[in-house]
mmCIF file of C-alpha atoms in Angstrom:
data_model
loop_
_atom_site.group_PDB
_atom_site.id
_atom_site.type_symbol
_atom_site.label_atom_id
_atom_site.label_comp_id
_atom_site.label_asym_id
_atom_site.label_seq_id
_atom_site.Cartn_x
_atom_site.Cartn_y
_atom_site.Cartn_z
ATOM 1 C CA UNK F 1216 104.783 82.616 -147.672
ATOM 2 C CA UNK F 1217 108.202 81.332 -148.628
ATOM 3 C CA UNK F 1218 107.456 80.633 -152.286
ATOM 4 C CA UNK F 1219 106.956 83.870 -154.191
ATOM 5 C CA UNK F 1220 106.141 82.753 -157.709
ATOM 6 C CA UNK F 1221 106.136 79.878 -160.146
ATOM 7 C CA UNK F 1222 106.734 80.244 -163.873
ATOM 8 C CA UNK F 1223 106.564 77.549 -166.540
ATOM 9 C CA UNK F 1224 108.386 78.354 -169.791
ATOM 10 C CA UNK F 1225 108.004 76.287 -172.925
ATOM 11 C CA UNK F 1226 110.664 75.154 -175.397
ATOM 12 C CA UNK F 1227 110.505 78.333 -177.469
ATOM 13 C CA UNK F 1228 110.837 80.651 -174.489
ATOM 14 C CA UNK F 1229 107.189 81.620 -174.134
ATOM 15 C CA UNK F 1230 105.554 81.761 -170.724
ATOM 16 C CA UNK F 1231 102.803 79.191 -170.467
ATOM 17 C CA UNK F 1232 101.924 79.370 -166.802
ATOM 18 C CA UNK F 1233 102.463 81.796 -163.989
ATOM 19 C CA UNK F 1234 101.392 81.905 -160.365
ATOM 20 C CA UNK F 1235 102.163 84.611 -157.813
ATOM 21 C CA UNK F 1236 101.643 83.985 -154.163
ATOM 22 C CA UNK F 1237 103.431 86.674 -152.289
ATOM 23 C CA UNK F 1238 101.797 89.317 -150.182
ATOM 24 C CA UNK F 1239 103.506 92.599 -150.987
ATOM 25 C CA UNK F 1240 105.097 93.765 -147.820
ATOM 26 C CA UNK F 1241 105.413 97.440 -148.630
ATOM 27 C CA UNK F 1242 101.995 98.958 -149.013
ATOM 28 C CA UNK F 1243 100.684 102.080 -147.373
ATOM 29 C CA UNK F 1244 97.220 103.579 -147.400
ATOM 30 C CA UNK F 1245 96.688 107.147 -146.279
ATOM 31 C CA UNK F 1246 94.001 109.781 -146.421
ATOM 32 C CA UNK F 1247 94.920 112.994 -148.112
ATOM 33 C CA UNK F 1248 93.376 116.414 -148.364
ATOM 34 C CA UNK F 1249 93.854 118.901 -151.167
ATOM 35 C CA UNK F 1250 96.519 119.838 -152.216
ATOM 36 C CA UNK F 1251 98.412 116.562 -152.502
ATOM 37 C CA UNK F 1252 101.938 116.983 -151.161
ATOM 38 C CA UNK F 1253 103.328 114.145 -153.242
ATOM 39 C CA UNK F 1254 104.413 114.633 -156.809
ATOM 40 C CA UNK F 1255 102.865 111.984 -159.029
ATOM 41 C CA UNK F 1256 103.829 111.278 -162.597
ATOM 42 C CA UNK F 1257 102.714 108.944 -165.329
ATOM 43 C CA UNK F 1258 105.259 106.340 -166.349
ATOM 44 C CA UNK F 1259 104.761 103.207 -168.418
ATOM 45 C CA UNK F 1260 100.981 103.268 -168.066
ATOM 46 C CA UNK F 1261 101.209 103.581 -164.285
ATOM 47 C CA UNK F 1262 100.973 106.482 -161.865
ATOM 48 C CA UNK F 1263 104.159 106.569 -159.805
ATOM 49 C CA UNK F 1264 105.388 108.706 -156.924
ATOM 50 C CA UNK F 1265 108.166 110.917 -158.264
ATOM 51 C CA UNK F 1266 108.887 113.048 -155.200
ATOM 52 C CA UNK F 1267 107.667 113.583 -151.669
ATOM 53 C CA UNK F 1268 108.638 110.360 -149.947
ATOM 54 C CA UNK F 1269 107.196 110.047 -146.443
ATOM 55 C CA UNK F 1270 105.570 107.656 -144.003
ATOM 56 C CA UNK F 1271 106.172 104.454 -145.861
ATOM 57 C CA UNK F 1272 105.294 105.899 -149.244
ATOM 58 C CA UNK F 1273 108.480 105.752 -151.251
ATOM 59 C CA UNK F 1274 109.574 107.134 -154.584
ATOM 60 C CA UNK F 1275 108.755 104.576 -157.241
ATOM 61 C CA UNK F 1276 105.639 103.284 -155.538
ATOM 62 C CA UNK F 1277 102.576 103.138 -157.736
ATOM 63 C CA UNK F 1278 99.006 104.151 -156.971
ATOM 64 C CA UNK F 1279 97.284 100.845 -156.334
ATOM 65 C CA UNK F 1280 93.837 101.907 -155.165
ATOM 66 C CA UNK F 1281 91.775 105.043 -154.609
ATOM 67 C CA UNK F 1282 89.151 104.980 -151.840
ATOM 68 C CA UNK F 1283 89.489 101.233 -151.645
ATOM 69 C CA UNK F 1284 88.820 100.606 -155.330
ATOM 70 C CA UNK F 1285 91.760 99.195 -157.336
ATOM 71 C CA UNK F 1286 92.962 101.397 -160.156
ATOM 72 C CA UNK F 1287 93.536 100.057 -163.626
ATOM 73 C CA UNK F 1288 96.899 101.392 -164.792
ATOM 74 C CA UNK F 1289 96.393 105.114 -165.175
ATOM 75 C CA UNK F 1290 92.602 104.965 -165.049
ATOM 76 C CA UNK F 1291 90.363 104.487 -162.065
ATOM 77 C CA UNK F 1292 87.869 101.648 -162.069
ATOM 78 C CA UNK F 1293 85.192 104.006 -163.501
ATOM 79 C CA UNK F 1294 87.426 104.964 -166.404
ATOM 80 C CA UNK F 1295 88.508 108.409 -165.238
ATOM 81 C CA UNK F 1296 92.157 109.395 -165.416
ATOM 82 C CA UNK F 1297 93.855 109.153 -162.036
ATOM 83 C CA UNK F 1298 95.913 112.313 -162.340
ATOM 84 C CA UNK F 1299 92.863 114.309 -163.411
ATOM 85 C CA UNK F 1300 90.829 112.880 -160.550
ATOM 86 C CA UNK F 1301 93.487 113.773 -158.011
ATOM 87 C CA UNK F 1302 93.868 117.260 -159.464
ATOM 88 C CA UNK F 1303 90.243 118.101 -158.742
ATOM 89 C CA UNK F 1304 89.764 119.494 -155.210
ATOM 90 C CA UNK F 1305 86.112 118.394 -155.192
ATOM 91 C CA UNK F 1306 87.162 114.756 -154.858
ATOM 92 C CA UNK F 1307 89.015 115.268 -151.610
ATOM 93 C CA UNK F 1308 89.480 113.975 -148.907
ATOM 94 C CA UNK F 1309 90.630 110.858 -150.691
ATOM 95 C CA UNK F 1310 92.271 107.706 -149.437
ATOM 96 C CA UNK F 1311 95.040 106.401 -151.677
ATOM 97 C CA UNK F 1312 96.919 103.135 -151.399
ATOM 98 C CA UNK F 1313 100.516 103.119 -152.597
ATOM 99 C CA UNK F 1314 102.738 100.136 -153.042
ATOM 100 C CA UNK F 1315 105.418 98.508 -155.082
ATOM 101 C CA UNK F 1316 103.937 98.086 -158.557
ATOM 102 C CA UNK F 1317 103.188 94.499 -159.510
ATOM 103 C CA UNK F 1318 104.446 93.172 -162.817
ATOM 104 C CA UNK F 1319 101.899 93.153 -165.622
ATOM 105 C CA UNK F 1320 101.429 89.963 -167.588
ATOM 106 C CA UNK F 1321 103.213 91.436 -170.606
ATOM 107 C CA UNK F 1322 106.224 92.231 -168.475
ATOM 108 C CA UNK F 1323 106.200 88.710 -167.118
ATOM 109 C CA UNK F 1324 106.141 87.298 -170.654
ATOM 110 C CA UNK F 1325 109.104 89.443 -171.569
ATOM 111 C CA UNK F 1326 111.060 88.505 -168.481
ATOM 112 C CA UNK F 1327 110.367 84.834 -169.075
ATOM 113 C CA UNK F 1328 111.745 84.946 -172.604
ATOM 114 C CA UNK F 1329 114.761 86.911 -171.424
ATOM 115 C CA UNK F 1330 115.400 84.298 -168.799
ATOM 116 C CA UNK F 1331 115.070 81.600 -171.458
ATOM 117 C CA UNK F 1332 117.844 83.273 -173.470
ATOM 118 C CA UNK F 1333 120.056 83.749 -170.432
ATOM 119 C CA UNK F 1334 119.555 80.121 -169.577
ATOM 120 C CA UNK F 1335 120.893 79.137 -172.986
ATOM 121 C CA UNK F 1336 123.817 81.542 -172.668
ATOM 122 C CA UNK F 1337 124.625 80.004 -169.306
ATOM 123 C CA UNK F 1338 125.075 76.588 -170.818
ATOM 124 C CA UNK F 1339 127.201 77.949 -173.643
ATOM 125 C CA UNK F 1340 129.522 79.913 -171.398
ATOM 126 C CA UNK F 1341 130.478 76.805 -169.532
ATOM 127 C CA UNK F 1342 134.100 75.654 -169.853
ATOM 128 C CA UNK F 1343 132.899 72.035 -169.724
ATOM 129 C CA UNK F 1344 131.020 70.271 -172.498
ATOM 130 C CA UNK F 1345 127.364 69.483 -172.024
ATOM 131 C CA UNK F 1346 126.707 71.765 -169.107
ATOM 132 C CA UNK F 1347 123.205 72.466 -167.889
ATOM 133 C CA UNK F 1348 121.793 75.974 -168.057
ATOM 134 C CA UNK F 1349 121.253 78.315 -165.112
ATOM 135 C CA UNK F 1350 120.043 76.302 -162.132
ATOM 136 C CA UNK F 1351 119.979 78.958 -159.481
ATOM 137 C CA UNK F 1352 120.087 82.720 -159.389
ATOM 138 C CA UNK F 1353 120.603 84.327 -156.005
ATOM 139 C CA UNK F 1354 119.931 87.875 -154.841
ATOM 140 C CA UNK F 1355 119.673 89.229 -151.327
ATOM 141 C CA UNK F 1356 115.884 89.062 -151.270
ATOM 142 C CA UNK F 1357 115.086 85.908 -153.242
ATOM 143 C CA UNK F 1358 116.515 82.834 -154.901
ATOM 144 C CA UNK F 1359 115.405 81.749 -158.338
ATOM 145 C CA UNK F 1360 115.526 78.001 -158.968
ATOM 146 C CA UNK F 1361 115.180 76.604 -162.470
ATOM 147 C CA UNK F 1362 114.643 73.038 -163.556
ATOM 148 C CA UNK F 1363 114.750 72.120 -167.221
ATOM 149 C CA UNK F 1364 113.204 68.820 -168.239
ATOM 150 C CA UNK F 1365 114.673 66.645 -170.959
ATOM 151 C CA UNK F 1366 111.918 67.877 -173.242
ATOM 152 C CA UNK F 1367 112.941 71.515 -172.894
ATOM 153 C CA UNK F 1368 110.234 72.819 -170.564
ATOM 154 C CA UNK F 1369 111.570 75.016 -167.764
ATOM 155 C CA UNK F 1370 110.026 75.279 -164.339
ATOM 156 C CA UNK F 1371 111.148 78.403 -162.486
ATOM 157 C CA UNK F 1372 110.424 79.009 -158.808
ATOM 158 C CA UNK F 1373 111.197 82.217 -156.948
ATOM 159 C CA UNK F 1374 111.533 81.593 -153.244
ATOM 160 C CA UNK F 1375 112.887 82.966 -150.008
ATOM 161 C CA UNK F 1376 116.683 82.552 -149.895
ATOM 162 C CA UNK F 1377 116.466 80.427 -146.777
ATOM 163 C CA UNK F 1378 113.811 78.094 -148.152
ATOM 164 C CA UNK F 1379 115.010 74.505 -148.535
ATOM 165 C CA UNK F 1380 113.522 71.629 -150.488
ATOM 166 C CA UNK F 1381 112.929 73.556 -153.701
ATOM 167 C CA UNK F 1382 114.315 70.710 -155.807
ATOM 168 C CA UNK F 1383 111.606 68.363 -154.671
ATOM 169 C CA UNK F 1384 109.064 71.138 -155.172
ATOM 170 C CA UNK F 1385 110.212 71.534 -158.777
ATOM 171 C CA UNK F 1386 109.897 67.801 -159.366
ATOM 172 C CA UNK F 1387 106.419 67.828 -157.822
ATOM 173 C CA UNK F 1388 105.389 70.698 -160.086
ATOM 174 C CA UNK F 1389 106.673 68.677 -163.050
ATOM 175 C CA UNK F 1390 104.472 65.788 -161.988
ATOM 176 C CA UNK F 1391 101.462 68.062 -161.589
ATOM 177 C CA UNK F 1392 102.171 69.508 -165.043
ATOM 178 C CA UNK F 1393 102.331 66.081 -166.590
ATOM 179 C CA UNK F 1394 99.103 65.089 -164.850
ATOM 180 C CA UNK F 1395 96.863 68.083 -165.384
ATOM 181 C CA UNK F 1396 98.157 69.739 -168.493
ATOM 182 C CA UNK F 1397 99.224 66.829 -170.591
ATOM 183 C CA UNK F 1398 96.485 64.389 -169.859
ATOM 184 C CA UNK F 1399 93.833 66.901 -170.835
ATOM 185 C CA UNK F 1400 93.061 65.794 -174.396
ATOM 186 C CA UNK F 1401 92.112 69.288 -175.430
ATOM 187 C CA UNK F 1402 95.306 70.944 -174.309
ATOM 188 C CA UNK F 1403 97.762 71.661 -177.143
ATOM 189 C CA UNK F 1404 101.381 71.442 -176.174
ATOM 190 C CA UNK F 1405 103.374 74.660 -175.776
ATOM 191 C CA UNK F 1406 100.209 76.715 -175.330
ATOM 192 C CA UNK F 1407 99.364 78.735 -172.194
ATOM 193 C CA UNK F 1408 97.828 76.684 -169.419
ATOM 194 C CA UNK F 1409 94.763 78.106 -167.773
ATOM 195 C CA UNK F 1410 93.650 75.471 -165.390
ATOM 196 C CA UNK F 1411 92.216 76.173 -162.004
ATOM 197 C CA UNK F 1412 93.007 72.643 -160.857
ATOM 198 C CA UNK F 1413 96.642 73.200 -161.598
ATOM 199 C CA UNK F 1414 96.586 76.446 -159.653
ATOM 200 C CA UNK F 1415 95.067 74.752 -156.646
ATOM 201 C CA UNK F 1416 97.557 71.931 -156.719
ATOM 202 C CA UNK F 1417 100.429 74.340 -157.218
ATOM 203 C CA UNK F 1418 99.246 76.461 -154.343
ATOM 204 C CA UNK F 1419 98.997 73.465 -152.041
ATOM 205 C CA UNK X 792 110.174 68.288 -145.530
ATOM 206 C CA UNK X 793 111.944 64.975 -145.235
ATOM 207 C CA UNK X 794 111.257 63.382 -148.582
ATOM 208 C CA UNK X 795 113.687 61.106 -150.349
ATOM 209 C CA UNK X 796 115.160 62.545 -153.506
ATOM 210 C CA UNK X 797 113.466 60.176 -155.947
ATOM 211 C CA UNK X 798 109.933 59.798 -154.722
ATOM 212 C CA UNK X 799 107.825 57.251 -156.559
ATOM 213 C CA UNK X 800 104.211 58.373 -156.443
ATOM 214 C CA UNK X 801 101.328 55.942 -156.113
ATOM 215 C CA UNK X 802 100.110 54.543 -159.401
ATOM 216 C CA UNK X 803 96.422 54.478 -160.008
ATOM 217 C CA UNK X 804 95.754 50.981 -161.270
ATOM 218 C CA UNK X 805 92.838 50.167 -163.500
ATOM 219 C CA UNK X 806 91.548 46.858 -164.712
ATOM 220 C CA UNK X 807 93.834 45.481 -167.425
ATOM 221 C CA UNK X 808 90.935 43.899 -169.273
ATOM 222 C CA UNK X 809 89.235 47.263 -169.549
ATOM 223 C CA UNK X 810 92.341 48.717 -171.138
ATOM 224 C CA UNK X 811 92.846 45.801 -173.539
ATOM 225 C CA UNK X 812 89.182 45.776 -174.534
ATOM 226 C CA UNK X 813 89.198 49.543 -175.085
ATOM 227 C CA UNK X 814 92.199 49.222 -177.365
ATOM 228 C CA UNK X 815 90.527 46.406 -179.222
ATOM 229 C CA UNK X 816 87.357 48.431 -179.677
ATOM 230 C CA UNK X 817 89.465 51.290 -181.013
ATOM 231 C CA UNK X 818 91.157 49.112 -183.626
ATOM 232 C CA UNK X 819 87.869 47.475 -184.578
ATOM 233 C CA UNK X 820 86.223 50.848 -185.104
ATOM 234 C CA UNK X 821 89.135 52.069 -187.217
ATOM 235 C CA UNK X 822 88.817 48.924 -189.326
ATOM 236 C CA UNK X 823 85.160 49.722 -189.878
ATOM 237 C CA UNK X 824 85.934 53.332 -190.771
ATOM 238 C CA UNK X 825 88.791 52.682 -193.183
ATOM 239 C CA UNK X 826 88.943 50.049 -195.887
ATOM 240 C CA UNK X 827 92.658 49.966 -196.469
ATOM 241 C CA UNK X 828 95.050 48.474 -193.934
ATOM 242 C CA UNK X 829 97.621 51.190 -194.599
ATOM 243 C CA UNK X 830 95.101 53.832 -193.552
ATOM 244 C CA UNK X 831 94.320 52.076 -190.298
ATOM 245 C CA UNK X 832 98.029 51.639 -189.595
ATOM 246 C CA UNK X 833 98.676 55.255 -190.396
ATOM 247 C CA UNK X 834 95.947 56.521 -188.078
ATOM 248 C CA UNK X 835 97.032 54.238 -185.279
ATOM 249 C CA UNK X 836 100.532 55.635 -185.677
ATOM 250 C CA UNK X 837 99.258 59.231 -185.648
ATOM 251 C CA UNK X 838 97.216 58.631 -182.526
ATOM 252 C CA UNK X 839 100.182 56.962 -180.910
ATOM 253 C CA UNK X 840 102.331 59.952 -181.806
ATOM 254 C CA UNK X 841 99.933 62.282 -180.006
ATOM 255 C CA UNK X 842 99.942 60.020 -176.960
ATOM 256 C CA UNK X 843 103.731 59.681 -177.031
ATOM 257 C CA UNK X 844 104.404 63.425 -177.014
ATOM 258 C CA UNK X 845 102.460 63.729 -173.762
ATOM 259 C CA UNK X 846 103.315 60.416 -172.162
ATOM 260 C CA UNK X 847 107.019 61.178 -172.282
ATOM 261 C CA UNK X 848 106.635 64.013 -169.766
ATOM 262 C CA UNK X 849 104.732 61.772 -167.403
ATOM 263 C CA UNK X 850 107.400 59.110 -167.847
ATOM 264 C CA UNK X 851 110.256 61.538 -167.190
ATOM 265 C CA UNK X 852 108.492 63.056 -164.202
ATOM 266 C CA UNK X 853 107.859 59.737 -162.541
ATOM 267 C CA UNK X 854 110.903 57.706 -163.434
ATOM 268 C CA UNK X 855 113.659 60.257 -162.731
ATOM 269 C CA UNK X 856 115.920 58.905 -165.454
ATOM 270 C CA UNK X 857 118.800 61.191 -166.305
ATOM 271 C CA UNK X 858 120.090 62.259 -169.671
ATOM 272 C CA UNK X 859 121.136 59.329 -171.859
ATOM 273 C CA UNK X 860 124.433 59.407 -173.648
ATOM 274 C CA UNK X 861 123.983 56.745 -176.296
ATOM 275 C CA UNK X 862 121.278 55.178 -178.413
ATOM 276 C CA UNK X 863 121.710 51.813 -176.739
ATOM 277 C CA UNK X 864 121.086 53.415 -173.340
ATOM 278 C CA UNK X 865 117.897 54.888 -174.702
ATOM 279 C CA UNK X 866 116.722 51.574 -176.105
ATOM 280 C CA UNK X 867 117.470 49.918 -172.772
ATOM 281 C CA UNK X 868 115.514 52.515 -170.851
ATOM 282 C CA UNK X 869 112.530 52.235 -173.186
ATOM 283 C CA UNK X 870 112.478 48.483 -172.759
ATOM 284 C CA UNK X 871 113.293 48.126 -169.092
ATOM 285 C CA UNK X 872 111.721 51.191 -167.535
ATOM 286 C CA UNK X 873 109.041 52.539 -169.845
ATOM 287 C CA UNK X 874 107.483 49.293 -171.028
ATOM 288 C CA UNK X 875 107.616 47.965 -167.477
ATOM 289 C CA UNK X 876 105.946 51.086 -166.119
ATOM 290 C CA UNK X 877 103.128 51.265 -168.614
ATOM 291 C CA UNK X 878 102.512 47.736 -169.867
ATOM 292 C CA UNK X 879 104.107 45.609 -167.192
ATOM 293 C CA UNK X 880 106.341 43.733 -169.627
ATOM 294 C CA UNK X 881 110.071 43.903 -170.277
ATOM 295 C CA UNK X 882 111.043 43.328 -173.888
ATOM 296 C CA UNK X 883 114.597 42.294 -174.697
ATOM 297 C CA UNK X 884 116.792 44.674 -176.642
ATOM 298 C CA UNK X 885 119.037 43.633 -179.500
ATOM 299 C CA UNK X 886 121.188 45.818 -181.669
ATOM 300 C CA UNK X 887 120.810 45.275 -185.352
ATOM 301 C CA UNK X 888 123.655 47.012 -187.041
ATOM 302 C CA UNK X 889 127.234 47.963 -186.581
ATOM 303 C CA UNK X 890 126.678 51.690 -186.506
ATOM 304 C CA UNK X 891 124.587 51.198 -183.348
ATOM 305 C CA UNK X 892 121.570 53.161 -184.424
ATOM 306 C CA UNK X 893 119.122 50.343 -185.177
ATOM 307 C CA UNK X 894 117.616 48.408 -182.317
ATOM 308 C CA UNK X 895 114.895 45.836 -181.864
ATOM 309 C CA UNK X 896 112.612 45.285 -178.942
ATOM 310 C CA UNK X 897 111.489 41.701 -178.803
ATOM 311 C CA UNK X 898 108.224 41.182 -176.948
ATOM 312 C CA UNK X 899 107.456 37.625 -176.029
ATOM 313 C CA UNK X 900 104.245 38.587 -174.263
ATOM 314 C CA UNK X 901 102.063 41.417 -175.522
ATOM 315 C CA UNK X 902 99.151 42.257 -173.229
ATOM 316 C CA UNK X 903 97.345 44.245 -175.919
ATOM 317 C CA UNK X 904 96.707 41.171 -178.076
ATOM 318 C CA UNK X 905 95.544 38.965 -175.227
ATOM 319 C CA UNK X 906 92.048 38.463 -176.622
ATOM 320 C CA UNK X 907 92.897 38.541 -180.322
ATOM 321 C CA UNK X 908 92.973 35.103 -181.896
ATOM 322 C CA UNK X 909 93.951 36.099 -185.382
ATOM 323 C CA UNK X 910 93.660 38.983 -187.779
ATOM 324 C CA UNK X 911 90.402 39.004 -189.753
ATOM 325 C CA UNK X 912 90.517 37.812 -193.351
ATOM 326 C CA UNK X 913 91.299 40.642 -195.690
ATOM 327 C CA UNK X 914 93.259 42.475 -192.992
ATOM 328 C CA UNK X 915 96.495 40.621 -193.345
ATOM 329 C CA UNK X 916 98.744 43.668 -193.316
ATOM 330 C CA UNK X 917 97.145 45.329 -190.301
ATOM 331 C CA UNK X 918 99.632 46.202 -187.569
ATOM 332 C CA UNK X 919 97.395 45.718 -184.565
ATOM 333 C CA UNK X 920 99.740 47.384 -182.077
ATOM 334 C CA UNK X 921 100.848 50.198 -184.309
ATOM 335 C CA UNK X 922 99.811 52.596 -181.559
ATOM 336 C CA UNK X 923 102.921 51.487 -179.674
ATOM 337 C CA UNK X 924 105.130 52.471 -182.597
ATOM 338 C CA UNK X 925 103.560 55.906 -182.694
ATOM 339 C CA UNK X 926 103.984 56.320 -178.948
ATOM 340 C CA UNK X 927 107.696 55.508 -179.089
ATOM 341 C CA UNK X 928 108.194 57.801 -182.071
ATOM 342 C CA UNK X 929 106.346 60.702 -180.411
ATOM 343 C CA UNK X 930 108.169 60.283 -177.132
ATOM 344 C CA UNK X 931 111.591 60.235 -178.801
ATOM 345 C CA UNK X 932 110.772 63.305 -180.824
ATOM 346 C CA UNK X 933 109.949 65.289 -177.698
ATOM 347 C CA UNK X 934 113.447 64.614 -176.402
ATOM 348 C CA UNK X 935 114.872 65.771 -179.727
ATOM 349 C CA UNK X 936 115.597 62.369 -181.282
ATOM 350 C CA UNK X 937 114.107 61.549 -184.664
ATOM 351 C CA UNK X 938 113.414 57.862 -185.090
ATOM 352 C CA UNK X 939 111.608 55.452 -187.349
ATOM 353 C CA UNK X 940 109.645 52.848 -185.444
ATOM 354 C CA UNK X 941 107.958 49.942 -187.167
ATOM 355 C CA UNK X 942 106.927 46.375 -186.572
ATOM 356 C CA UNK X 943 109.496 43.973 -187.972
ATOM 357 C CA UNK X 944 107.747 40.803 -186.889
ATOM 358 C CA UNK X 945 104.272 40.252 -185.523
ATOM 359 C CA UNK X 946 102.916 37.137 -183.834
ATOM 360 C CA UNK X 947 99.463 37.903 -185.205
ATOM 361 C CA UNK X 948 100.832 37.598 -188.717
ATOM 362 C CA UNK X 949 102.382 34.241 -188.107
ATOM 363 C CA UNK X 950 105.904 35.134 -186.966
ATOM 364 C CA UNK X 951 107.314 33.536 -183.862
ATOM 365 C CA UNK X 952 107.803 36.724 -181.860
ATOM 366 C CA UNK X 953 106.670 40.322 -181.958
ATOM 367 C CA UNK X 954 109.541 42.596 -182.807
ATOM 368 C CA UNK X 955 109.504 46.407 -182.859
ATOM 369 C CA UNK X 956 112.384 48.017 -184.725
ATOM 370 C CA UNK X 957 113.669 51.463 -183.741
ATOM 371 C CA UNK X 958 115.993 53.227 -186.180
ATOM 372 C CA UNK X 959 117.508 56.422 -184.855
ATOM 373 C CA UNK X 960 117.893 59.091 -187.506
ATOM 374 C CA UNK X 961 119.886 62.267 -187.194
ATOM 375 C CA UNK X 962 119.483 64.017 -183.816
ATOM 376 C CA UNK X 963 116.938 66.877 -184.067
ATOM 377 C CA UNK X 964 118.442 70.309 -183.748
ATOM 378 C CA UNK X 965 117.665 71.917 -180.381
ATOM 379 C CA UNK X 966 118.716 75.346 -181.547
ATOM 380 C CA UNK X 967 115.665 75.862 -183.696
ATOM 381 C CA UNK X 968 113.557 76.277 -180.555
ATOM 382 C CA UNK X 969 115.680 79.148 -179.367
ATOM 383 C CA UNK X 970 115.163 81.218 -182.445
ATOM 384 C CA UNK X 971 111.386 81.078 -182.314
ATOM 385 C CA UNK X 972 110.216 84.020 -180.190
#
C-alpha cells in the first residue's frame, strides 16, 4: 500500500482526523519456552525488547500479542501485567508477537501539533515574503506531503517516496472533507471527525 | 493516474423550484415565529453565517482559486465564480470608495425571489435574501477577512436593482490560531 497515513489538522493545530493504512512490515511471532532469552523492559507504557536481538526480533520492538491475543500497553487483554505473566514458568510455552510499536493516539495528537508549529516556522524562515509553509518532507522511507487550504486546515499524507500523484490525492481528500464533514449539520467545525463514510472514501 | 490538475467534479443538480420554495418556506416560518423584522433579518444572517463557514470549503475545494491579493480580486471572485457556481447568476461588481475596501454586487436577476410578488404589509423592512449576506460574511471570515455585508438596495422594497454591499474591515489576525493549543 503506497499511502501510509492521512492526517487532517485544524487551524489551531489539533488533529481532527487520522487514518493509517500500512501493514507493518517488521513483525515476528515465535514460540518460547521458559526461561525467556530476551530481556524485556517497560518503557512508556509499553513492553519493549531491551536486549537479545535475534531472528527478526530487534531491540526496540514491542510486545504486540501473546498467544494470538493483542496486548493492551503493558497489560494483557485479561488485565494481567505482561512482565509478570512472562515471568511465571507455568504459562509457558507461550507464543509472542513482536513488532515495531504503533503510535498511540496521544502521540499522534502531539506529533500533529508539532508539525503544525514547524509548518508555521517554515513559512517564517523563508527569505521571500508570503511563502507557504512546509509542503513536503522527505526521508529515505517515506515522503510527507502537506496541503494547507486557504481556511487554515492542513491535510497531511505520508506516502512511499516513489508514489506520484499525491497532489491530486490531497485535493480529492479536501473535496471529501468538504462533502462529508462540512455538510453534516451536526458537525461543529474544528472538532474531531469520526465518520465511517469518510474513512471508506479516504481508503478508496 | 492521468488526471488533469484542476478536475471539476460532477455537480449534483436539484430542481431550482424546490430550492426557491424551500427558502421561501424558511422565511415565511421565521416571519411567523418573530414579530419584528430586525429579528427575522438577524436570524437569517446568523443562519447564513453558519452556512457560509462551511460552504467556503466546498467552494475552495471545487473551484481551485488561488490566494487573492486584493479586495477587488476577492469581490470579483465572489461575483463571477461563487455566485455563478451556487446560484447561476453573475452580479456586477462596483467599487464604492477610494480606499478600495467597499464594494457592491449588483444583481439584476435574483432566483431566490422568483415567486415573491411583494413583501407583506407590515414587513416593509424585511431583507428577504439576508441569508446571502450571512453566507458571504461567514465565508470571508473563514479566510481571515472580517467584512460587513448588508443589502443597500432591494427590488422587493421598490428600488430598481438589488444591491449587496461588502465593506472589508481590518484583516483578521492569523496568529491567534497558532497560540491556541
